[in-house]
mmCIF file with all atom_site columns, C-alpha atoms in Angstrom:
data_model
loop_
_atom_site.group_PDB
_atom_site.id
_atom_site.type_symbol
_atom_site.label_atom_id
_atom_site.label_alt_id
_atom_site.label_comp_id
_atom_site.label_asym_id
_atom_site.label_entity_id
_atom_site.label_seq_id
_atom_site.pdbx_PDB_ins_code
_atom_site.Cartn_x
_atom_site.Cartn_y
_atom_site.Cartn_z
_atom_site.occupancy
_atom_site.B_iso_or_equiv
_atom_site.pdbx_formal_charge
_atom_site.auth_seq_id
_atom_site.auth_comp_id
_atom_site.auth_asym_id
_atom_site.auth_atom_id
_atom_site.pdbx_PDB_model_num
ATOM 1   C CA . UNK A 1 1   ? 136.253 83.525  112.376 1.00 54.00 ? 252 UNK A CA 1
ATOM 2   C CA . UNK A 1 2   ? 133.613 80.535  112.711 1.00 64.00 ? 253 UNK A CA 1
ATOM 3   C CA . UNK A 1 3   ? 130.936 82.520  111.386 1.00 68.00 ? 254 UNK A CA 1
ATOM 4   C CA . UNK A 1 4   ? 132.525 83.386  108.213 1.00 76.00 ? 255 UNK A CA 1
ATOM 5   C CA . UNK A 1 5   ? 132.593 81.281  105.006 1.00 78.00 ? 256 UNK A CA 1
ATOM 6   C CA . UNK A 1 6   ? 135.620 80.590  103.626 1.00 84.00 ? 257 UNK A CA 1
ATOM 7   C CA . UNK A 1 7   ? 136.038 81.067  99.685  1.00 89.00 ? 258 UNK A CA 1
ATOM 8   C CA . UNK A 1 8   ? 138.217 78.528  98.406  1.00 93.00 ? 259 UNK A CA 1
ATOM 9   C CA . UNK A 1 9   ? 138.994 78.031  94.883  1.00 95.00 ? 260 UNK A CA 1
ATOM 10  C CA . UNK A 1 10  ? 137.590 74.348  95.351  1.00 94.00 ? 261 UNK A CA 1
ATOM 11  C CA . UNK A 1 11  ? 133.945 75.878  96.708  1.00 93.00 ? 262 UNK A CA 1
ATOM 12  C CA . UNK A 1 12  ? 133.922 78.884  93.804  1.00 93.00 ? 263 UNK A CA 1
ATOM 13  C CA . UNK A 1 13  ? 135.211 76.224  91.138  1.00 95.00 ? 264 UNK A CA 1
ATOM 14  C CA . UNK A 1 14  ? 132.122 73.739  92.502  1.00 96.00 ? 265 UNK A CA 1
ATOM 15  C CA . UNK A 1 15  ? 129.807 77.148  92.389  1.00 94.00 ? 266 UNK A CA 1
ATOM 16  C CA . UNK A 1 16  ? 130.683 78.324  88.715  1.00 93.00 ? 267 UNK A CA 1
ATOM 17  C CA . UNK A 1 17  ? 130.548 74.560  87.648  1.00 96.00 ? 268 UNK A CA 1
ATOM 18  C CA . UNK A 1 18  ? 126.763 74.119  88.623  1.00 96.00 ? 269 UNK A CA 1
ATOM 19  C CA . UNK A 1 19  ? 126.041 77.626  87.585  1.00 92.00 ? 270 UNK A CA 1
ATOM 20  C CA . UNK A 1 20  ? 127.082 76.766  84.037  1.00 94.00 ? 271 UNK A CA 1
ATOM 21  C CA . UNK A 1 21  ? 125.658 72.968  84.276  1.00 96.00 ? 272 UNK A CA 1
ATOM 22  C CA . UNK A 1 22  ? 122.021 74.918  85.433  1.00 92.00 ? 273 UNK A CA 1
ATOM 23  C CA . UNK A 1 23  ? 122.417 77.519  82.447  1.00 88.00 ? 274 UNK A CA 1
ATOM 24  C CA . UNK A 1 24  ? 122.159 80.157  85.148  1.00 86.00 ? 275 UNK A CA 1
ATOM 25  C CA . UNK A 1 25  ? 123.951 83.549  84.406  1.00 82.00 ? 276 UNK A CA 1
ATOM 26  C CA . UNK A 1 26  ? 124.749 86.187  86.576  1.00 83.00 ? 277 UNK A CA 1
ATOM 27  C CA . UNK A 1 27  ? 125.387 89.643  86.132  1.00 79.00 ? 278 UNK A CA 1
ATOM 28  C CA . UNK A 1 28  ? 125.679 92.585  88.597  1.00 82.00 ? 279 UNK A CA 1
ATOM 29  C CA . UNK A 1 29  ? 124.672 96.225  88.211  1.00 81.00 ? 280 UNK A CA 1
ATOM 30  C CA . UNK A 1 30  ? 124.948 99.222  90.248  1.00 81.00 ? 281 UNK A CA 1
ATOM 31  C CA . UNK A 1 31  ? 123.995 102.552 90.061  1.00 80.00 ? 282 UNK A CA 1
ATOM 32  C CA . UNK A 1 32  ? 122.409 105.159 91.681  1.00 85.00 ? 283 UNK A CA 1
ATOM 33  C CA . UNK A 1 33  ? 118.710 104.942 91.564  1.00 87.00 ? 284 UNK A CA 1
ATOM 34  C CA . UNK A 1 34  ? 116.304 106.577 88.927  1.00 88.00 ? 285 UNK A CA 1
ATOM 35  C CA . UNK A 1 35  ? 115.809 106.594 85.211  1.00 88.00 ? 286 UNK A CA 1
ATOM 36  C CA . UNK A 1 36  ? 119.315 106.368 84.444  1.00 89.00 ? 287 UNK A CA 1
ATOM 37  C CA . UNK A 1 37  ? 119.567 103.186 86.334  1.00 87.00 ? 288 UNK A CA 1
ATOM 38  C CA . UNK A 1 38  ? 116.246 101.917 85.067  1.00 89.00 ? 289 UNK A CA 1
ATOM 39  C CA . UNK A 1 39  ? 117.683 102.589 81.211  1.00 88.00 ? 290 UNK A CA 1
ATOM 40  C CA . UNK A 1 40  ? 120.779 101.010 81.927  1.00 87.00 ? 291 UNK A CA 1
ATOM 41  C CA . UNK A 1 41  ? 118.892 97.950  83.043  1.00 85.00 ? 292 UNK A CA 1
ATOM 42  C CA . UNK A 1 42  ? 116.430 98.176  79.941  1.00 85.00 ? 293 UNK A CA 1
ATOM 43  C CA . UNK A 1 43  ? 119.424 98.123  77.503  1.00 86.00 ? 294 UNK A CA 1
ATOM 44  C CA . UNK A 1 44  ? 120.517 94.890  79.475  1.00 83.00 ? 295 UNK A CA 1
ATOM 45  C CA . UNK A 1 45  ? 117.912 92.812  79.470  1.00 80.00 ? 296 UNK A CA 1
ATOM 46  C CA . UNK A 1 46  ? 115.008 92.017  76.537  1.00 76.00 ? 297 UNK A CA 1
ATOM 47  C CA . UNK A 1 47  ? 111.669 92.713  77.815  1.00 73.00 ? 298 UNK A CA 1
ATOM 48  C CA . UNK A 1 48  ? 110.716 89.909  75.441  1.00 77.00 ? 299 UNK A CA 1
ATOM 49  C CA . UNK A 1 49  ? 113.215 87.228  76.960  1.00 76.00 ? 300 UNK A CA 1
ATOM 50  C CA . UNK A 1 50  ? 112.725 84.821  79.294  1.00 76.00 ? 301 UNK A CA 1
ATOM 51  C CA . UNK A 1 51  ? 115.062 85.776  81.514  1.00 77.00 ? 302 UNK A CA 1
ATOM 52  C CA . UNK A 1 52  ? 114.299 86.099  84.927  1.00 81.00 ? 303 UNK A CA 1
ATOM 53  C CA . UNK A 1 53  ? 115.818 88.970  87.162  1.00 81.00 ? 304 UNK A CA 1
ATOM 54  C CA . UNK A 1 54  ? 116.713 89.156  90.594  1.00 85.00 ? 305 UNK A CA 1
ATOM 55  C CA . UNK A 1 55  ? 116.857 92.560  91.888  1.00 86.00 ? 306 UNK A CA 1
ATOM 56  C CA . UNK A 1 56  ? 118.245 92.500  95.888  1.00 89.00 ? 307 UNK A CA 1
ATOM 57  C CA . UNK A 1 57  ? 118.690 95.574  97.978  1.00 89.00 ? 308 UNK A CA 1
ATOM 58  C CA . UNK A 1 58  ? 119.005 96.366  101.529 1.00 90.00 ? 309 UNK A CA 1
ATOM 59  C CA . UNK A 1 59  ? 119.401 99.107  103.854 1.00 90.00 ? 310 UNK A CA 1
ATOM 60  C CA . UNK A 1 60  ? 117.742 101.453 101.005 1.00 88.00 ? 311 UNK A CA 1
ATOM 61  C CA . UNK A 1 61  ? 114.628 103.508 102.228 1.00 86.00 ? 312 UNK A CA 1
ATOM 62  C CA . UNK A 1 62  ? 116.096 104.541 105.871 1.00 88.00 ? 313 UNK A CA 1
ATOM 63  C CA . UNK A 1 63  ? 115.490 108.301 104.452 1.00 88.00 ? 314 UNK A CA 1
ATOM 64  C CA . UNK A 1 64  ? 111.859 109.411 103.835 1.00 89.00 ? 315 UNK A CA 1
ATOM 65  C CA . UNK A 1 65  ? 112.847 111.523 101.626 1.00 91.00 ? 316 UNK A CA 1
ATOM 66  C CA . UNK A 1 66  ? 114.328 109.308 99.335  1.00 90.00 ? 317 UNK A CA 1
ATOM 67  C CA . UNK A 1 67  ? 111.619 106.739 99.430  1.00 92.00 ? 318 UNK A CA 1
ATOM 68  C CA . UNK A 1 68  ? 109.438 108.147 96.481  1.00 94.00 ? 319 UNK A CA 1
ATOM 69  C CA . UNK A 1 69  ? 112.388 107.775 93.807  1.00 93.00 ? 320 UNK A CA 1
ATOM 70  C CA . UNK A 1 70  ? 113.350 104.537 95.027  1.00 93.00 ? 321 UNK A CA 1
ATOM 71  C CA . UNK A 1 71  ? 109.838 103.070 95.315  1.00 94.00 ? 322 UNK A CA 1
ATOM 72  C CA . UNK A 1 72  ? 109.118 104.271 91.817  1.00 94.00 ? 323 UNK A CA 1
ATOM 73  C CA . UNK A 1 73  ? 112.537 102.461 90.779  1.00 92.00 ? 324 UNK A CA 1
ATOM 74  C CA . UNK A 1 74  ? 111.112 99.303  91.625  1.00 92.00 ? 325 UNK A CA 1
ATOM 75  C CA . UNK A 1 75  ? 107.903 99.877  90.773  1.00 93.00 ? 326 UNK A CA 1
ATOM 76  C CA . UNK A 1 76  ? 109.178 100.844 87.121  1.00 91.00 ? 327 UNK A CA 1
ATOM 77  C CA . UNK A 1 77  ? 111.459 97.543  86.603  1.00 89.00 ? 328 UNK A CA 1
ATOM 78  C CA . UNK A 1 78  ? 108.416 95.476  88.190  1.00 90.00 ? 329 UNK A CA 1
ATOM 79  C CA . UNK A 1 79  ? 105.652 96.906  85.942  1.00 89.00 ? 330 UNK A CA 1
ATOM 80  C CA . UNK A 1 80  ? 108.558 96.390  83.169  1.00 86.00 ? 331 UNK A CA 1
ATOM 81  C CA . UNK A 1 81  ? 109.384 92.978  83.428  1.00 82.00 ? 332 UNK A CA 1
ATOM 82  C CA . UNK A 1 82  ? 106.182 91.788  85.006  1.00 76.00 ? 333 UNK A CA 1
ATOM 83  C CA . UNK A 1 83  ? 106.378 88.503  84.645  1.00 72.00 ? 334 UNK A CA 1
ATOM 84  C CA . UNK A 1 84  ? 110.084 87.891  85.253  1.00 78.00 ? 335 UNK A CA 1
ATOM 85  C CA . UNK A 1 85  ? 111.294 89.916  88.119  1.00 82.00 ? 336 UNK A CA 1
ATOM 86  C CA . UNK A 1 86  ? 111.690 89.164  91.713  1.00 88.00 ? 337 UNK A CA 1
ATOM 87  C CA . UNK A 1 87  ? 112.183 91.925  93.998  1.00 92.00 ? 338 UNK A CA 1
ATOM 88  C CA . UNK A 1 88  ? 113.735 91.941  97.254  1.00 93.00 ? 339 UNK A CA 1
ATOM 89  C CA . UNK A 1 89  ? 114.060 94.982  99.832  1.00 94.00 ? 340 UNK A CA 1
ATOM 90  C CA . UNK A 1 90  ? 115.875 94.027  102.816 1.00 93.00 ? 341 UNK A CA 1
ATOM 91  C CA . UNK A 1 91  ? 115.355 96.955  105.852 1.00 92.00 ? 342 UNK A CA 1
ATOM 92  C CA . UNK A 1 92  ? 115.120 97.355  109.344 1.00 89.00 ? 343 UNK A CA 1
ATOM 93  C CA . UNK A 1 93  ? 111.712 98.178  110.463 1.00 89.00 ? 344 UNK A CA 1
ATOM 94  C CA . UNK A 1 94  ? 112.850 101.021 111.797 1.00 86.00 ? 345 UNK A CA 1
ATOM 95  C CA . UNK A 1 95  ? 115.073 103.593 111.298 1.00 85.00 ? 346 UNK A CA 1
ATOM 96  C CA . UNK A 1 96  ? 116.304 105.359 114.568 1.00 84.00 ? 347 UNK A CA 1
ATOM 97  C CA . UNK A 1 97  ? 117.182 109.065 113.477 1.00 83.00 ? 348 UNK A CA 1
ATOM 98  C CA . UNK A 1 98  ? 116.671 109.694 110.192 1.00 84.00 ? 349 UNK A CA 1
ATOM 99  C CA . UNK A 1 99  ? 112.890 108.920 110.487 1.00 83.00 ? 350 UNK A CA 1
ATOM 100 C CA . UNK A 1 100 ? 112.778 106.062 107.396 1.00 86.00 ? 351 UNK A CA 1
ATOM 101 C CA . UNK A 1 101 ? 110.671 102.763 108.151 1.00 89.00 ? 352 UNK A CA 1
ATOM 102 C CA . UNK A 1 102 ? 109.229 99.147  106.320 1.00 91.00 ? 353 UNK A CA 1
ATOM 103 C CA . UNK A 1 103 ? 105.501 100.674 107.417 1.00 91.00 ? 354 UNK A CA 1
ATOM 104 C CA . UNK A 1 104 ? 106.477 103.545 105.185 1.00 93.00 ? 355 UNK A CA 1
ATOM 105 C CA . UNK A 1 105 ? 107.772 101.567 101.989 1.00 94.00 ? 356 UNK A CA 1
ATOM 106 C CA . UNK A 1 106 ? 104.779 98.957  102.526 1.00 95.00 ? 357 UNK A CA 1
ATOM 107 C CA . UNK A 1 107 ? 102.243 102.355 102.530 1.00 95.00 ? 358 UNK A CA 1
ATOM 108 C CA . UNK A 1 108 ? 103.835 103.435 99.345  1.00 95.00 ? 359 UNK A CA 1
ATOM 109 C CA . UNK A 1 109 ? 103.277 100.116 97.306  1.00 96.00 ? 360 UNK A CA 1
ATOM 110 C CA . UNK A 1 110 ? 99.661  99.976  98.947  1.00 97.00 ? 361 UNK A CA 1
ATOM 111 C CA . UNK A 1 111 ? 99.262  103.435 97.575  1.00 96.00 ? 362 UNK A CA 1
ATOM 112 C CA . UNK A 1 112 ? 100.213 102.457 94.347  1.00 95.00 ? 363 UNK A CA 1
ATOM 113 C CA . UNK A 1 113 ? 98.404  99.133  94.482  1.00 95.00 ? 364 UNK A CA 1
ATOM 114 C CA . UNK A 1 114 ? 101.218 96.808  94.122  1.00 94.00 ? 365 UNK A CA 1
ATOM 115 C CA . UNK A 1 115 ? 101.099 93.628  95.570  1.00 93.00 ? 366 UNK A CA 1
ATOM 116 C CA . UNK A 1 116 ? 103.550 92.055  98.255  1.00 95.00 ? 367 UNK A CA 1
ATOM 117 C CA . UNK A 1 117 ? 104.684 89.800  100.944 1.00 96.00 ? 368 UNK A CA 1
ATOM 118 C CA . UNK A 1 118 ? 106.372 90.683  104.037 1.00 96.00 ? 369 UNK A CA 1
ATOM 119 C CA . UNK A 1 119 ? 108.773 88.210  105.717 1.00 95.00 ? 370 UNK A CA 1
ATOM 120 C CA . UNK A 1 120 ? 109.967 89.289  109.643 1.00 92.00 ? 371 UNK A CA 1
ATOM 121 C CA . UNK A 1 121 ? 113.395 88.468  109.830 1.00 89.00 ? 372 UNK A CA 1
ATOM 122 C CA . UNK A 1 122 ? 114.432 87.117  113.615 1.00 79.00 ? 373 UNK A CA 1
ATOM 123 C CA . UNK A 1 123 ? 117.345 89.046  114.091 1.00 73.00 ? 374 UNK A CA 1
ATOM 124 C CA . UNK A 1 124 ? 118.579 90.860  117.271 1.00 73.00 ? 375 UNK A CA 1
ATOM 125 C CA . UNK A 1 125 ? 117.520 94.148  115.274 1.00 74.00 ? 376 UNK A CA 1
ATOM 126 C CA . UNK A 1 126 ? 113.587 93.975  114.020 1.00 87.00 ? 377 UNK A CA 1
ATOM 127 C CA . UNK A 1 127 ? 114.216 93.977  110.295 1.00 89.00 ? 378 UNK A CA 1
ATOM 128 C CA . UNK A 1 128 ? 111.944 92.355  107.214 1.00 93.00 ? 379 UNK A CA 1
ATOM 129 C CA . UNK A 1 129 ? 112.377 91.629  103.953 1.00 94.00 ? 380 UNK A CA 1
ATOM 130 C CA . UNK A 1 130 ? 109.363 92.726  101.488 1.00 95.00 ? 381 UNK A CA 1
ATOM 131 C CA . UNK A 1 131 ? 109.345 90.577  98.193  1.00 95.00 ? 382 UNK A CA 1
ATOM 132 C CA . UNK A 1 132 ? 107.440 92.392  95.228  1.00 93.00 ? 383 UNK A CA 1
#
């Protein structure tokens, strides 16, 4: 299709090239959320390094009932790594149906007095990302 990008061993060569040339490193963990994932991570990464993480999700808090354990998720690995972690929660504002919304994950980190920006997305769906 025209909208898709097309991964050609030329483009990933070019990618992995400037990735090592940078001295940037990538690695990629999933798991479900909670302390289990949170020790995982710990065993990963020194607390003391400099490395910097990246932590992306999306389409995560759309059930209000999940939104406590994976708020305190990411408020664990940002209180952990305070200095080098970037956060990003990508979600529609709101969830038709199952009741979840941003409002509701923005009121939790208020609650527990953690900073953050909001960035509207402009998308046919209202959806924002919230960087912590």
């Amino acid at each position: 299709l025209d909208d898709e990008l097309l991964l050609t061993n030329k483009l990933l060569d070019t990618f992995y090239n400037d990735m090592e040339r940078r001295n940037i490193k990538i690695s990629l963990i999933s798991g479900s959320w909670g302390r289990k994932f949170n020790r995982l991570l710990y065993t990963l990464i020194d607390v003391n390094s400099n490395e910097e993480i990246l932590l992306i999700t999306s389409e995560t808090i759309y059930q209000p009932e999940n939104l406590p354990l994976i708020s305190e998720t990411l408020i664990d690995i940002h209180e952990k790594f305070l200095n080098q972690n970037h956060i990003l929660v990508a979600a529609k504002d709101i969830y038709f149906g199952v009741g979840g919304s941003i409002l509701d994950f923005q009121k939790y980190l208020i609650d527990r007095n953690i900073n953050f920006v909001t960035f509207k997305v402009n998308a046919g769906l209202k959806r924002s990302i919230v960087y912590i």
